[in-house]
C-alpha cells in the first residue's frame, strides 16, 4: 500500500531534550515536506526537500533541522525543543513539483513541557 | 509573497443542500491552487487542483471548485452535501520556482453538515 508513515504518532517530552520524528514514504517520491498544524494558523511549512541532499527552508524553520540522505526518508530533528513547538506535525510527499498533489502522513502530536 | 485566505472558520449546511467553502489567494504570477480535506485524527487528503485550462475543476467525492482570476478566488462547491462531508477543508496555493516549490495553506474551514 502506498503510504507516508510517521513515528512516533504521539510524543510528550521536556524542554531541551533532543528528539527526532521519522518520516518515510514507499512511493519513490522526490519531493518531501514537513508541516506543523496549529489552531487558527492552518498548516505552515517547516522544511521541504526537492530531492536527495536538497533541502530548503519553509515559512517556520527556526528550531528545526532536517536531512535527506535517502529518497524515502526525511526525518525532522528538534535539537532543543521548547514549549512553543508543541504542535501537530505532518510529513508529506509528492512525485515531483508543487504542481502535483501531496500525500500526507497520519501526523505526530508533540507536546513539549 | 503568496498567501491564502479562508474567511470562514466554519460553514454550516443541511444535508442535501448545496455548499460553498470560500478561498481567495494572493500570488505574484500564475497560481496553482489546491483543496485538501482533513477528517478527524487523519492526515490531509487531496481533493482537487487547478493548474490551467477550464475554470471549473472537478474532484473527488463530488466536489468541484471554480477558479476566478479577476476575483482571485477558488471556492469549493458541492451541489448536495452529505453528513460524511463534515471535515476540515484547506485551500492551498503554490508558486513553481527554480529554487524549489513552496506550498502555502489557508487556515482551514470546518464544514458541519447536519442531518
XYZ file of N, CA, C and O in Angstrom, chain B:
460
model
N 5.364 37.599 -2.070
C 4.891 36.600 -1.110
C 3.533 36.070 -1.555
O 2.762 36.770 -2.198
N 3.274 34.854 -1.223
C 1.995 34.262 -1.574
C 1.193 34.014 -0.313
O 1.760 33.755 0.755
N -0.114 34.115 -0.428
C -0.962 33.894 0.740
C -2.320 33.380 0.305
O -2.730 33.525 -0.850
N -3.002 32.772 1.246
C -4.335 32.228 1.034
C -5.208 32.652 2.191
O -4.791 32.587 3.352
N -6.424 33.052 1.891
C -7.376 33.435 2.933
C -8.627 32.581 2.833
O -9.193 32.415 1.751
N -9.021 32.027 3.958
C -10.300 31.330 4.059
C -11.108 32.113 5.094
O -10.870 31.990 6.282
N -12.030 32.935 4.627
C -12.659 33.922 5.524
C -13.601 33.333 6.553
O -13.932 33.999 7.536
N -14.029 32.106 6.357
C -14.994 31.498 7.289
C -14.305 30.400 8.098
O -13.737 29.470 7.533
N -14.392 30.524 9.422
C -13.861 29.452 10.261
C -14.732 28.211 10.174
O -14.243 27.087 10.270
N -16.044 28.422 10.020
C -16.965 27.296 9.978
C -18.102 27.613 9.026
O -18.558 28.750 8.923
N -18.523 26.572 8.317
C -19.681 26.646 7.438
C -20.658 25.564 7.877
O -20.258 24.401 8.050
N -21.902 25.966 8.086
C -22.941 25.025 8.487
C -23.944 24.880 7.355
O -24.398 25.875 6.789
N -24.298 23.645 7.049
C -25.248 23.412 5.965
C -26.067 22.159 6.284
O -25.580 21.247 6.980
N -27.278 22.132 5.796
C -28.127 20.952 5.984
C -27.842 19.930 4.893
O -27.516 20.283 3.747
N -27.956 18.675 5.265
C -27.738 17.600 4.300
C -28.674 17.780 3.114
O -29.863 18.092 3.273
N -28.121 17.602 1.914
C -28.925 17.749 0.706
C -28.857 19.135 0.096
O -29.184 19.313 -1.083
N -28.428 20.113 0.887
C -28.305 21.479 0.368
C -26.939 21.679 -0.283
O -25.979 20.973 0.043
N -26.837 22.658 -1.176
C -25.522 22.944 -1.759
C -24.604 23.603 -0.737
O -25.069 24.262 0.197
N -23.314 23.402 -0.922
C -22.348 24.010 -0.006
C -21.277 24.758 -0.795
O -20.947 24.395 -1.931
N -20.784 25.800 -0.163
C -19.650 26.557 -0.705
C -18.680 26.857 0.414
O -19.088 27.346 1.476
N -17.424 26.583 0.180
C -16.354 26.946 1.107
C -15.439 27.912 0.360
O -14.903 27.580 -0.702
N -15.264 29.103 0.922
C -14.604 30.171 0.189
C -13.086 30.188 0.368
O -12.575 29.845 1.439
N -12.404 30.633 -0.682
C -10.950 30.757 -0.661
C -10.545 31.871 -1.609
O -11.009 31.926 -2.747
N -9.706 32.776 -1.136
C -9.086 33.771 -2.001
C -7.586 33.678 -1.838
O -7.088 33.227 -0.809
N -6.877 34.104 -2.858
C -5.432 33.930 -2.842
C -4.727 35.197 -3.297
O -5.329 36.080 -3.925
N -3.457 35.247 -3.007
C -2.601 36.333 -3.472
C -1.252 35.726 -3.849
O -0.612 35.073 -3.018
N -0.864 35.904 -5.095
C 0.414 35.365 -5.552
C 0.901 36.177 -6.739
O 0.095 36.671 -7.526
N 2.176 36.336 -6.852
C 2.764 37.026 -7.998
C 3.032 36.002 -9.084
O 3.925 35.180 -8.964
N 2.235 36.038 -10.122
C 2.380 35.051 -11.173
C 1.147 34.185 -11.282
O 0.105 34.470 -10.704
N 1.283 33.133 -12.035
C 0.147 32.230 -12.237
C -0.009 31.297 -11.045
O 0.915 30.573 -10.702
N -1.181 31.287 -10.441
C -1.373 30.432 -9.269
C -1.704 29.001 -9.638
O -2.357 28.733 -10.644
N -1.228 28.121 -8.807
C -1.636 26.729 -8.872
C -2.331 26.454 -7.543
O -1.729 26.594 -6.486
N -3.599 26.066 -7.619
C -4.459 26.047 -6.445
C -4.948 24.638 -6.132
O -5.213 23.856 -7.033
N -5.092 24.383 -4.849
C -5.459 23.052 -4.378
C -6.507 23.151 -3.269
O -6.564 24.147 -2.544
N -7.300 22.081 -3.151
C -8.131 21.874 -1.976
C -7.784 20.518 -1.375
O -7.663 19.518 -2.096
N -7.633 20.542 -0.042
C -7.399 19.320 0.716
C -8.464 19.213 1.799
O -8.993 20.220 2.280
N -8.744 17.980 2.221
C -9.703 17.745 3.293
C -9.020 16.948 4.406
O -8.170 16.086 4.135
N -9.376 17.272 5.634
C -8.830 16.550 6.789
C -9.971 16.035 7.646
O -10.741 16.810 8.213
N -10.067 14.718 7.736
C -11.041 14.102 8.619
C -10.420 13.955 10.004
O -9.188 13.945 10.143
N -11.225 13.835 11.053
C -10.695 13.764 12.420
C -9.604 12.717 12.574
O -9.734 11.586 12.105
N -8.521 13.125 13.207
C -7.392 12.241 13.522
C -6.751 11.629 12.275
O -6.202 10.520 12.333
N -6.833 12.337 11.185
C -6.220 11.847 9.946
C -5.353 12.924 9.327
O -5.472 14.111 9.633
N -4.478 12.505 8.409
C -3.728 13.473 7.627
C -4.602 14.082 6.550
O -5.753 13.711 6.371
N -4.052 15.036 5.825
C -4.812 15.691 4.765
C -4.915 14.789 3.541
O -3.989 14.031 3.236
N -6.044 14.927 2.851
C -6.241 14.179 1.617
C -6.520 15.154 0.483
O -7.281 16.109 0.661
N -5.929 14.906 -0.653
C -6.111 15.748 -1.824
C -7.533 15.626 -2.362
O -8.078 14.517 -2.469
N -8.156 16.773 -2.696
C -9.489 16.779 -3.296
C -9.440 17.141 -4.773
O -10.027 16.446 -5.604
N -8.800 18.262 -5.083
C -8.748 18.719 -6.461
C -7.707 19.812 -6.611
O -7.213 20.339 -5.609
N -7.398 20.136 -7.872
C -6.413 21.187 -8.126
C -6.752 21.922 -9.415
O -7.405 21.367 -10.308
N -6.295 23.165 -9.481
C -6.358 23.955 -10.701
C -4.933 24.305 -11.097
O -4.199 24.909 -10.304
N -4.586 23.923 -12.321
C -3.272 24.282 -12.855
C -3.450 25.258 -14.005
O -2.881 26.350 -14.024
N -4.252 24.865 -14.972
C -4.550 25.705 -16.116
C -5.768 25.138 -16.805
O -6.221 24.043 -16.493
N -6.336 25.901 -17.754
C -7.438 25.357 -18.522
C -8.799 25.767 -17.986
O -8.982 26.896 -17.528
N -9.734 24.841 -18.023
C -11.112 25.096 -17.618
C -11.176 25.633 -16.194
O -10.556 25.076 -15.281
N -11.945 26.709 -16.019
C -12.022 27.332 -14.698
C -12.797 26.491 -13.685
O -12.675 26.694 -12.483
N -13.608 25.571 -14.150
C -14.361 24.696 -13.250
C -13.628 23.356 -13.163
O -13.500 22.647 -14.151
N -13.184 23.042 -11.985
C -12.400 21.827 -11.769
C -13.226 20.837 -10.958
O -13.798 21.197 -9.934
N -13.275 19.600 -11.417
C -13.996 18.564 -10.683
C -13.008 17.681 -9.940
O -11.912 17.388 -10.451
N -13.409 17.268 -8.735
C -12.512 16.474 -7.930
C -13.195 15.272 -7.302
O -14.218 14.793 -7.786
N -12.623 14.824 -6.199
C -13.105 13.621 -5.525
C -14.396 13.893 -4.761
O -14.670 15.031 -4.369
N -15.168 12.815 -4.516
C -16.365 12.828 -3.665
C -17.410 13.836 -4.125
O -18.202 14.325 -3.318
N -17.441 14.176 -5.421
C -18.460 15.068 -5.947
C -18.167 16.543 -5.764
O -19.015 17.391 -6.080
N -16.997 16.880 -5.244
C -16.634 18.283 -5.068
C -16.134 18.887 -6.379
O -15.585 18.195 -7.233
N -16.317 20.201 -6.488
C -15.783 20.952 -7.602
C -15.361 22.317 -7.093
O -15.760 22.740 -5.994
N -14.536 22.991 -7.870
C -14.093 24.327 -7.475
C -14.013 25.196 -8.712
O -13.700 24.727 -9.807
N -14.307 26.474 -8.500
C -14.307 27.415 -9.609
C -13.200 28.430 -9.435
O -13.149 29.155 -8.431
N -12.326 28.494 -10.407
C -11.231 29.448 -10.411
C -11.722 30.745 -11.044
O -12.278 30.741 -12.151
N -11.545 31.854 -10.330
C -11.941 33.154 -10.845
C -10.745 34.087 -10.724
O -10.410 34.558 -9.627
N -10.115 34.345 -11.856
C -8.867 35.116 -11.826
C -9.104 36.568 -11.427
O -8.328 37.154 -10.677
N -10.203 37.157 -11.905
C -10.457 38.568 -11.617
C -10.752 38.808 -10.138
O -10.405 39.843 -9.580
N -11.361 37.809 -9.496
C -11.665 37.931 -8.071
C -10.630 37.213 -7.210
O -10.769 37.182 -5.986
N -9.621 36.667 -7.830
C -8.578 35.874 -7.150
C -9.194 34.916 -6.148
O -8.809 34.862 -4.971
N -10.163 34.139 -6.632
C -10.849 33.202 -5.745
C -10.823 31.792 -6.311
O -10.644 31.577 -7.512
N -11.018 30.848 -5.417
C -11.050 29.425 -5.786
C -11.972 28.729 -4.799
O -11.553 27.956 -3.952
N -13.263 28.996 -4.922
C -14.242 28.476 -3.973
C -14.557 27.009 -4.238
O -14.721 26.597 -5.382
N -14.697 26.260 -3.168
C -15.039 24.841 -3.234
C -16.556 24.694 -3.149
O -17.195 25.345 -2.309
N -17.103 23.826 -3.994
C -18.556 23.689 -4.028
C -18.953 22.221 -4.140
O -18.176 21.389 -4.620
N -20.183 21.969 -3.701
C -20.784 20.659 -3.898
C -22.291 20.867 -4.004
O -22.878 21.573 -3.181
N -22.942 20.270 -4.988
C -24.367 20.531 -5.204
C -25.258 20.024 -4.071
O -26.291 20.636 -3.773
N -24.873 18.912 -3.434
C -25.717 18.304 -2.415
C -24.824 17.742 -1.305
O -24.127 16.744 -1.502
N -24.870 18.386 -0.147
C -23.963 17.994 0.939
C -24.407 16.696 1.615
O -25.614 16.402 1.716
N -23.423 15.955 2.097
C -23.656 14.741 2.878
C -23.105 14.941 4.291
O -22.136 15.678 4.481
N -23.711 14.254 5.248
C -23.200 14.333 6.623
C -21.720 13.912 6.656
O -20.912 14.486 7.395
N -21.369 12.946 5.827
C -19.989 12.449 5.787
C -19.004 13.459 5.204
O -17.788 13.247 5.279
N -19.500 14.569 4.660
C -18.606 15.635 4.175
C -18.084 16.496 5.323
O -17.196 17.325 5.118
N -18.635 16.332 6.500
C -18.192 17.114 7.652
C -16.721 16.860 7.927
O -16.305 15.721 8.172
N -15.928 17.916 7.864
C -14.472 17.787 7.994
C -13.870 19.184 7.969
O -14.578 20.190 7.885
N -12.557 19.215 8.011
C -11.815 20.480 7.927
C -11.232 20.590 6.522
O -10.576 19.656 6.048
N -11.478 21.710 5.860
C -11.065 21.889 4.478
C -10.010 22.989 4.373
O -10.165 24.075 4.941
N -8.964 22.677 3.610
C -7.868 23.620 3.427
C -7.688 23.958 1.961
O -7.623 23.065 1.114
N -7.570 25.244 1.693
C -7.191 25.735 0.379
C -5.681 25.989 0.399
O -5.128 26.358 1.445
N -5.013 25.780 -0.726
C -3.568 25.998 -0.770
C -3.170 26.527 -2.137
O -3.822 26.237 -3.142
N -2.096 27.293 -2.155
C -1.567 27.844 -3.403
C -0.085 27.545 -3.473
O 0.611 27.523 -2.457
N 0.389 27.281 -4.673
C 1.807 27.050 -4.835
C 2.335 27.902 -5.970
O 1.605 28.246 -6.903
N 3.591 28.240 -5.839
C 4.269 29.003 -6.860
C 5.471 28.175 -7.274
O 6.307 27.828 -6.418
N 5.541 27.824 -8.541
C 6.639 26.997 -9.013
C 7.843 27.884 -9.266
O 7.768 28.849 -10.021
N 8.933 27.572 -8.593
C 10.140 28.383 -8.724
C 11.318 27.478 -9.016
O 11.324 26.314 -8.639
N 12.335 28.058 -9.636
C 13.537 27.278 -9.932
C 14.248 26.866 -8.652
O 14.922 25.855 -8.597
N 14.056 27.641 -7.603
C 14.728 27.338 -6.337
C 13.956 26.322 -5.508
O 14.407 25.914 -4.459
N 12.797 25.927 -6.003
C 12.016 24.955 -5.261
C 10.608 25.438 -5.033
O 10.361 26.627 -4.877
N 9.681 24.517 -5.012
C 8.271 24.873 -4.896
C 7.888 25.103 -3.447
O 8.436 24.492 -2.547
N 6.931 25.993 -3.255
C 6.506 26.334 -1.907
C 4.992 26.320 -1.872
O 4.347 27.038 -2.618
N 4.450 25.523 -0.995
C 3.005 25.398 -0.867
C 2.553 26.153 0.375
O 3.065 25.920 1.463
N 1.597 27.041 0.200
C 1.063 27.829 1.310
C -0.397 27.478 1.513
O -1.190 27.534 0.575
N -0.744 27.121 2.758
C -2.102 26.735 3.098
C -2.863 27.880 3.751
O -2.280 28.739 4.416
N -4.178 27.854 3.588
C -5.041 28.722 4.368
C -5.216 28.167 5.772
O -4.665 27.121 6.115
N -5.987 28.867 6.576
C -6.154 28.486 7.980
C -7.198 27.398 8.188
O -7.336 26.883 9.282
N -7.914 27.056 7.115
C -8.879 25.975 7.221
C -10.292 26.447 7.520
O -10.496 27.452 8.211
N -11.269 25.724 6.988
C -12.695 25.977 7.254
C -13.330 24.666 7.678
O -13.218 23.665 6.966
N -13.977 24.709 8.811
C -14.653 23.499 9.283
C -16.052 23.456 8.698
O -16.844 24.392 8.866
N -16.350 22.389 8.009
C -17.675 22.184 7.413
C -18.472 21.251 8.305
O -18.011 20.157 8.621
N -19.639 21.701 8.700
C -20.533 20.883 9.516
C -21.826 20.688 8.743
O -22.536 21.660 8.450
N -22.134 19.443 8.411
C -23.356 19.124 7.688
C -24.309 18.435 8.653
O -23.999 17.366 9.183
N -25.458 19.040 8.882
C -26.415 18.484 9.828
C -27.437 17.625 9.085
O -27.817 17.934 7.954
N -27.869 16.536 9.730
C -28.815 15.619 9.065
C -30.154 16.286 8.782
O -30.573 17.192 9.493
